[in-house]
XYZ file of N, CA and C in Angstrom:
579
model
N 206.260 1.500 229.787
C 205.573 0.234 229.620
C 206.322 -0.710 228.691
N 207.170 -0.162 227.836
C 207.893 -1.015 226.896
C 209.078 -1.718 227.546
N 209.596 -1.175 228.640
C 210.761 -1.759 229.309
C 210.538 -1.822 230.824
N 209.518 -2.565 231.278
C 209.198 -2.538 232.718
C 210.253 -3.192 233.594
N 211.156 -3.965 233.016
C 212.154 -4.653 233.834
C 213.329 -3.758 234.196
N 213.500 -2.638 233.477
C 214.676 -1.812 233.761
C 214.389 -0.316 233.810
N 213.135 0.078 233.627
C 212.784 1.494 233.650
C 211.661 1.714 234.643
N 211.830 2.675 235.539
C 210.743 3.018 236.446
C 209.619 3.628 235.636
N 208.398 3.154 235.854
C 207.274 3.577 235.023
C 206.998 5.068 235.106
N 207.317 5.676 236.227
C 206.977 7.085 236.384
C 208.197 7.944 236.663
N 209.350 7.494 236.281
C 210.543 8.293 236.516
C 211.005 8.175 237.942
N 211.495 9.265 238.483
C 212.084 9.198 239.815
C 211.032 9.428 240.901
N 210.993 10.566 241.538
C 210.066 10.750 242.650
C 210.464 9.859 243.808
N 209.500 9.177 244.404
C 209.750 8.288 245.540
C 210.127 6.873 245.107
N 210.147 6.607 243.835
C 210.309 5.229 243.377
C 211.646 4.587 243.688
N 212.771 5.271 243.597
C 214.016 4.585 243.982
C 213.996 4.130 245.445
N 213.490 4.973 246.335
C 213.398 4.591 247.741
C 212.378 3.481 247.927
N 211.222 3.600 247.269
C 210.193 2.563 247.389
C 210.695 1.225 246.869
N 211.411 1.240 245.757
C 211.953 0.004 245.207
C 212.928 -0.623 246.189
N 213.771 0.197 246.791
C 214.720 -0.304 247.787
C 213.997 -0.889 248.996
N 212.973 -0.189 249.491
C 212.257 -0.646 250.683
C 211.487 -1.931 250.415
N 210.796 -1.991 249.281
C 210.022 -3.187 248.950
C 210.951 -4.389 248.816
N 212.069 -4.202 248.130
C 213.030 -5.291 247.943
C 213.643 -5.705 249.277
N 214.004 -4.718 250.092
C 214.582 -5.033 251.400
C 213.585 -5.809 252.266
N 212.334 -5.352 252.316
C 211.332 -6.033 253.133
C 211.109 -7.467 252.667
N 211.066 -7.647 251.360
C 210.879 -9.003 250.824
C 212.042 -9.903 251.218
N 213.258 -9.388 251.155
C 214.434 -10.196 251.488
C 214.554 -10.413 252.998
N 214.474 -9.331 253.756
C 214.720 -9.418 255.202
C 213.658 -10.235 255.925
N 212.415 -10.197 255.478
C 211.354 -10.944 256.140
C 211.670 -12.433 256.186
N 212.260 -12.941 255.120
C 212.504 -14.384 255.045
C 213.946 -14.786 255.315
N 214.880 -13.839 255.232
C 216.288 -14.191 255.414
C 216.919 -13.620 256.678
N 216.447 -12.461 257.123
C 217.024 -11.833 258.318
C 215.956 -11.008 259.030
N 214.909 -11.657 259.567
C 213.813 -10.891 260.172
C 214.239 -9.994 261.334
N 215.309 -10.343 261.990
C 215.806 -9.504 263.084
C 216.400 -8.185 262.599
N 216.717 -8.120 261.319
C 217.298 -6.893 260.746
C 216.299 -6.126 259.884
N 214.998 -6.448 260.004
C 213.982 -5.851 259.143
C 214.021 -4.322 259.170
N 214.279 -3.737 260.319
C 214.291 -2.277 260.429
C 215.687 -1.684 260.207
N 216.634 -2.497 259.769
C 218.017 -2.032 259.617
C 218.535 -2.244 258.193
N 217.943 -1.558 257.214
C 218.450 -1.728 255.851
C 219.841 -1.113 255.711
N 220.673 -1.665 254.862
C 222.038 -1.158 254.730
C 222.127 0.189 254.020
N 221.077 0.616 253.360
C 221.169 1.844 252.569
C 220.847 3.112 253.355
N 220.585 3.021 254.653
C 220.431 4.213 255.477
C 221.625 4.395 256.410
N 222.704 3.710 256.129
C 223.913 3.814 256.947
C 224.365 5.266 257.007
N 224.773 5.793 258.111
C 225.114 5.182 259.392
C 223.954 5.151 260.382
N 222.743 5.477 259.951
C 221.617 5.512 260.875
C 221.089 4.103 261.127
N 220.757 3.823 262.368
C 220.203 2.515 262.688
C 218.680 2.568 262.639
N 218.086 1.435 262.385
C 216.625 1.312 262.318
C 216.014 2.335 261.365
N 216.596 2.490 260.205
C 216.180 3.503 259.233
C 214.769 3.346 258.720
N 214.221 2.141 258.749
C 212.858 1.946 258.268
C 211.862 2.699 259.141
N 212.205 2.898 260.407
C 211.304 3.604 261.313
C 211.133 5.072 260.934
N 211.993 5.600 260.078
C 211.925 7.009 259.694
C 211.009 7.276 258.510
N 210.478 6.243 257.900
C 209.642 6.443 256.707
C 208.612 5.338 256.610
N 207.895 5.277 255.491
C 206.921 4.223 255.252
C 207.615 2.868 255.250
N 207.032 1.906 255.916
C 207.707 0.608 255.988
C 207.531 -0.216 254.723
N 206.405 -0.123 254.056
C 206.112 -0.925 252.864
C 206.262 -2.416 253.150
N 205.967 -2.821 254.384
C 206.150 -4.215 254.770
C 205.205 -5.145 254.018
N 203.917 -4.838 254.002
C 202.958 -5.703 253.311
C 203.266 -5.760 251.817
N 203.642 -4.638 251.246
C 204.019 -4.611 249.834
C 205.254 -5.478 249.600
N 206.158 -5.480 250.561
C 207.324 -6.353 250.464
C 206.936 -7.817 250.461
N 205.937 -8.167 251.271
C 205.450 -9.548 251.252
C 204.876 -9.910 249.883
N 204.130 -8.974 249.296
C 203.582 -9.222 247.962
C 204.693 -9.351 246.921
N 205.777 -8.633 247.119
C 206.886 -8.651 246.158
C 207.773 -9.874 246.309
N 207.672 -10.567 247.421
C 208.585 -11.685 247.691
C 208.521 -12.768 246.618
N 207.333 -13.079 246.140
C 207.214 -14.155 245.146
C 207.859 -13.770 243.823
N 207.492 -12.626 243.210
C 208.164 -12.309 241.930
C 209.673 -12.124 242.085
N 210.111 -11.566 243.217
C 211.550 -11.400 243.427
C 212.238 -12.753 243.572
N 211.589 -13.690 244.252
C 212.194 -15.016 244.420
C 212.232 -15.783 243.097
N 211.362 -15.406 242.158
C 211.368 -16.027 240.835
C 212.388 -15.390 239.895
N 213.123 -14.403 240.410
C 214.192 -13.782 239.631
C 213.820 -12.491 238.944
N 212.627 -11.968 239.179
C 212.242 -10.693 238.586
C 213.078 -9.576 239.198
N 213.495 -8.647 238.405
C 214.288 -7.518 238.889
C 213.440 -6.648 239.824
N 214.077 -6.010 240.820
C 213.323 -5.152 241.740
C 212.499 -4.071 241.037
N 213.069 -3.434 240.026
C 212.334 -2.385 239.308
C 211.111 -2.986 238.613
N 211.287 -4.133 238.001
C 210.182 -4.810 237.323
C 209.097 -5.181 238.329
N 209.506 -5.678 239.480
C 208.556 -6.072 240.518
C 207.748 -4.878 241.014
N 208.408 -3.762 241.280
C 207.695 -2.571 241.761
C 206.763 -2.032 240.680
N 207.189 -2.066 239.429
C 206.304 -1.642 238.346
C 205.066 -2.531 238.270
N 205.246 -3.834 238.416
C 204.099 -4.743 238.409
C 203.183 -4.489 239.605
N 203.770 -4.220 240.757
C 202.956 -3.920 241.938
C 202.155 -2.633 241.751
N 202.749 -1.637 241.117
C 202.019 -0.390 240.842
C 200.824 -0.658 239.940
N 201.057 -1.358 238.838
C 199.958 -1.654 237.912
C 198.906 -2.537 238.575
N 199.355 -3.534 239.331
C 198.415 -4.425 240.019
C 197.587 -3.665 241.051
N 198.193 -2.696 241.721
C 197.467 -1.909 242.714
C 196.352 -1.099 242.072
N 196.647 -0.475 240.949
C 195.632 0.332 240.259
C 194.493 -0.562 239.767
N 194.838 -1.678 239.143
C 193.817 -2.594 238.620
C 193.004 -3.200 239.757
N 193.666 -3.635 240.812
C 192.974 -4.262 241.939
C 192.056 -3.275 242.644
N 192.512 -2.039 242.811
C 191.656 -1.053 243.480
C 190.400 -0.782 242.650
N 190.536 -0.731 241.336
C 189.360 -0.545 240.487
C 188.421 -1.739 240.542
N 188.981 -2.943 240.487
C 188.156 -4.156 240.522
C 187.440 -4.306 241.858
N 188.144 -4.053 242.960
C 187.508 -4.176 244.270
C 186.469 -3.082 244.504
N 186.688 -1.902 243.925
C 185.677 -0.850 244.032
C 184.433 -1.236 243.245
N 184.627 -1.834 242.077
C 183.480 -2.362 241.319
C 182.715 -3.366 242.180
N 183.433 -4.280 242.811
C 182.817 -5.292 243.664
C 182.041 -4.647 244.818
N 182.643 -3.654 245.471
C 181.978 -2.948 246.565
C 180.699 -2.273 246.078
N 180.805 -1.511 244.985
C 179.643 -0.788 244.469
C 178.551 -1.756 244.004
N 178.955 -2.849 243.386
C 177.959 -3.821 242.921
C 177.262 -4.503 244.099
N 178.002 -4.768 245.163
C 177.378 -5.391 246.329
C 176.382 -4.447 247.006
N 176.558 -3.147 246.822
C 175.644 -2.168 247.405
C 174.462 -1.847 246.498
N 174.707 -1.816 245.179
C 173.677 -1.344 244.246
C 173.080 -2.427 243.362
N 173.781 -3.510 243.153
C 173.384 -4.574 242.202
C 173.222 -4.029 240.787
N 173.933 -2.967 240.473
C 173.890 -2.338 239.151
C 175.276 -2.385 238.531
N 175.372 -2.879 237.308
C 176.671 -3.047 236.662
C 177.274 -1.707 236.258
N 176.526 -0.879 235.545
C 177.089 0.361 234.995
C 177.584 1.331 236.072
N 176.796 1.642 237.091
C 177.324 2.528 238.142
C 178.519 1.919 238.881
N 178.495 0.603 239.040
C 179.608 -0.063 239.718
C 180.877 0.005 238.882
N 180.726 -0.184 237.582
C 181.867 -0.068 236.676
C 182.421 1.352 236.689
N 181.545 2.325 236.677
C 181.970 3.730 236.743
C 182.706 4.006 238.058
N 182.199 3.485 239.168
C 182.864 3.680 240.460
C 184.264 3.080 240.440
N 184.406 1.887 239.860
C 185.715 1.247 239.787
C 186.703 2.039 238.958
N 186.251 2.544 237.827
C 187.132 3.334 236.956
C 187.514 4.645 237.633
N 186.556 5.292 238.269
C 186.843 6.567 238.939
C 187.851 6.367 240.067
N 187.672 5.328 240.900
C 188.600 5.122 242.000
C 189.996 4.755 241.508
N 190.062 3.976 240.448
C 191.367 3.570 239.931
C 192.108 4.731 239.271
N 191.376 5.657 238.654
C 192.027 6.685 237.842
C 191.626 8.113 238.204
N 191.200 8.344 239.439
C 190.808 9.718 239.773
C 192.024 10.644 239.711
N 191.807 11.929 239.376
C 192.924 12.836 239.094
C 193.938 12.979 240.231
N 193.492 13.016 241.473
C 194.451 13.158 242.566
C 195.404 11.969 242.607
N 194.900 10.806 242.326
C 195.757 9.616 242.314
C 196.767 9.705 241.173
N 196.321 10.102 240.022
C 197.229 10.207 238.878
C 198.233 11.339 239.059
N 197.845 12.393 239.778
C 198.792 13.467 240.075
C 199.925 12.990 240.973
N 199.673 11.938 241.754
C 200.669 11.402 242.685
C 201.182 10.030 242.236
N 201.169 9.774 240.958
C 201.578 8.463 240.453
C 203.039 8.173 240.776
N 203.838 9.197 240.979
C 205.246 9.020 241.315
C 205.504 8.689 242.777
N 204.456 8.669 243.583
C 204.602 8.320 244.997
C 204.043 6.916 245.201
N 204.937 5.954 245.227
C 204.541 4.545 245.241
C 203.625 4.204 246.406
N 203.958 4.646 247.605
C 203.144 4.274 248.758
C 201.744 4.882 248.686
N 201.609 6.039 248.067
C 200.285 6.651 247.899
C 199.394 5.774 247.031
N 199.994 5.065 246.095
C 199.231 4.226 245.173
C 198.760 2.922 245.811
N 199.252 2.609 246.982
C 198.915 1.352 247.636
C 197.602 1.460 248.408
N 196.551 1.915 247.745
C 195.234 2.069 248.376
C 194.273 0.980 247.912
N 194.812 -0.118 247.437
C 193.967 -1.147 246.833
C 193.089 -1.879 247.850
N 193.380 -1.769 249.132
C 192.577 -2.460 250.139
C 191.392 -1.635 250.644
N 191.320 -0.357 250.284
C 190.218 0.496 250.736
C 188.850 -0.143 250.499
N 188.515 -0.517 249.258
C 187.161 -1.028 249.028
C 186.881 -2.334 249.760
N 187.864 -3.200 249.874
C 187.667 -4.466 250.583
C 187.392 -4.218 252.059
N 188.147 -3.328 252.671
C 187.962 -3.024 254.093
C 186.613 -2.342 254.325
N 186.247 -1.420 253.460
C 184.949 -0.739 253.598
C 183.817 -1.752 253.454
N 183.928 -2.655 252.486
C 182.910 -3.682 252.279
C 182.760 -4.554 253.520
N 183.886 -5.020 254.063
C 183.838 -5.891 255.241
C 183.304 -5.145 256.464
N 183.728 -3.902 256.654
C 183.246 -3.113 257.796
C 181.752 -2.831 257.665
N 181.308 -2.517 256.467
C 179.882 -2.267 256.222
C 179.061 -3.512 256.553
N 179.524 -4.654 256.092
C 178.823 -5.910 256.374
C 178.812 -6.210 257.874
N 179.918 -5.927 258.544
C 179.933 -6.161 259.989
C 178.948 -5.241 260.701
N 178.938 -3.973 260.327
C 178.045 -3.027 260.984
C 176.576 -3.370 260.747
N 176.263 -3.924 259.588
C 174.870 -4.263 259.292
C 174.462 -5.631 259.831
N 175.375 -6.593 259.780
C 175.014 -7.971 260.107
C 175.648 -8.490 261.387
N 176.717 -7.829 261.847
C 177.356 -8.231 263.087
C 178.120 -9.549 263.010
N 178.530 -9.968 261.817
C 179.280 -11.221 261.684
C 180.759 -10.953 261.960
N 181.324 -11.765 262.840
C 182.693 -11.553 263.283
C 183.701 -11.778 262.179
N 183.423 -12.650 261.254
C 184.388 -12.871 260.172
C 184.546 -11.615 259.316
N 183.477 -10.825 259.189
C 183.586 -9.551 258.470
C 184.468 -8.573 259.244
N 184.333 -8.564 260.563
C 185.177 -7.700 261.382
C 186.642 -8.126 261.297
N 186.898 -9.424 261.302
C 188.267 -9.928 261.179
C 188.853 -9.529 259.831
N 188.059 -9.662 258.768
C 188.528 -9.254 257.437
C 188.805 -7.750 257.397
N 187.922 -6.946 257.970
C 188.124 -5.486 257.982
C 189.370 -5.120 258.784
N 189.538 -5.732 259.943
C 190.706 -5.419 260.783
C 191.998 -5.884 260.117
N 191.989 -7.070 259.534
C 193.171 -7.564 258.829
C 193.518 -6.700 257.627
N 192.502 -6.288 256.882
C 192.738 -5.411 255.736
C 193.263 -4.046 256.145
N 192.711 -3.507 257.244
C 193.197 -2.215 257.745
C 194.647 -2.341 258.199
N 194.977 -3.438 258.867
C 196.354 -3.650 259.321
C 197.295 -3.767 258.119
N 196.893 -4.528 257.109
C 197.720 -4.657 255.902
C 197.863 -3.307 255.208
N 196.795 -2.505 255.208
C 196.872 -1.173 254.601
C 197.852 -0.294 255.361
N 197.838 -0.380 256.680
C 198.791 0.392 257.501
C 200.228 -0.038 257.196
N 200.426 -1.329 256.954
C 201.766 -1.837 256.669
C 202.177 -1.612 255.216
N 201.262 -1.142 254.385
C 201.590 -0.787 253.002
C 201.860 0.702 252.870
N 201.010 1.488 253.490
C 201.105 2.941 253.403
C 200.433 3.528 254.630
N 201.232 4.097 255.501
C 200.713 4.583 256.770
C 199.674 5.679 256.572
N 199.934 6.656 255.699
C 198.953 7.729 255.551
C 197.696 7.251 254.856
N 197.769 6.257 253.978
C 196.544 5.669 253.436
C 195.791 4.928 254.534
N 196.519 4.304 255.437
C 195.874 3.625 256.559
C 195.136 4.600 257.463
N 195.735 5.761 257.720
C 195.047 6.781 258.521
C 193.800 7.281 257.803
N 193.911 7.517 256.513
C 192.746 7.974 255.746
C 191.639 6.922 255.776
N 192.023 5.664 255.638
C 191.030 4.590 255.686
C 190.381 4.514 257.067
N 191.149 4.724 258.117
C 190.592 4.718 259.476
C 189.543 5.810 259.640
N 189.835 7.001 259.114
C 188.856 8.093 259.187
C 187.608 7.769 258.365
N 187.797 7.136 257.228
C 186.665 6.727 256.402
C 185.791 5.718 257.152
N 186.401 4.802 257.879
C 185.637 3.816 258.643
C 184.867 4.466 259.784
N 185.455 5.454 260.424
C 184.741 6.195 261.476
C 183.533 6.913 260.873
N 183.715 7.524 259.710
C 182.605 8.207 259.037
C 181.520 7.207 258.626
N 181.920 6.042 258.144
C 180.958 5.012 257.765
C 180.141 4.559 258.978
N 180.814 4.314 260.088
C 180.112 3.886 261.302
C 179.158 4.981 261.789
N 179.597 6.237 261.725
C 178.730 7.349 262.138
C 177.519 7.462 261.218
N 177.719 7.297 259.905
C 176.604 7.375 258.959
C 175.599 6.257 259.210
N 176.079 5.057 259.455
C 175.154 3.951 259.724
C 174.423 4.180 261.044
N 175.132 4.695 262.037
C 174.499 4.987 263.327
C 173.379 6.015 263.162
N 173.613 7.027 262.326
C 172.603 8.077 262.126
C 171.482 7.625 261.206
N 171.822 6.922 260.129
C 170.815 6.606 259.110
C 170.108 5.272 259.332
N 170.790 4.343 259.982
C 170.188 3.024 260.202
C 170.505 2.527 261.618
N 170.054 3.246 262.633
C 170.410 2.872 264.004
C 169.899 1.494 264.409
N 168.853 1.013 263.762
C 168.326 -0.301 264.099
C 169.296 -1.439 263.787
N 170.240 -1.184 262.893
C 171.225 -2.215 262.545
C 172.241 -2.445 263.644
N 172.422 -1.482 264.522
C 173.446 -1.594 265.543
C 172.929 -2.187 266.846
N 171.677 -2.634 266.861
C 171.148 -3.229 268.087
C 171.300 -4.718 268.121
């Protein structure tokens, strides 16, 4: 935390690759979109991005700080911290919209942001990109209860962005949405008519 511009916050792990991918996506999206899947650091293999997490949406988020001259390591460190904070804040928002209670909602936000499995995998950058879970669940829940299309568009857009940030988090979120729809179908079938 004392040197975020030149030190990876969690050491090695997946971070050197994640930093490279995020930086490449941010650059290639705006300068060479036709080469998005062809980063130079997987040479001699072509279309190397197809072999791993794309981190495309995260690259879009990184484009602004990188264009302002922030170092790639600093940018990825900021994205990691922002992801943890955002996931906690959005979970608070989700829980508060369901319960209208501050304390349980605050507890839910803290638990989601800092649950032990997440902290055990802090060195895996793409695993930490779960900040859209609560927003997508909130939008899907509202769509299932109220049938408003803008909620469905928000849920689908958030799920797509989650897939483009971390594929396995996107799959987990998809399963969570199926479970949510099944629970509403069983517990509140009148909402689906």
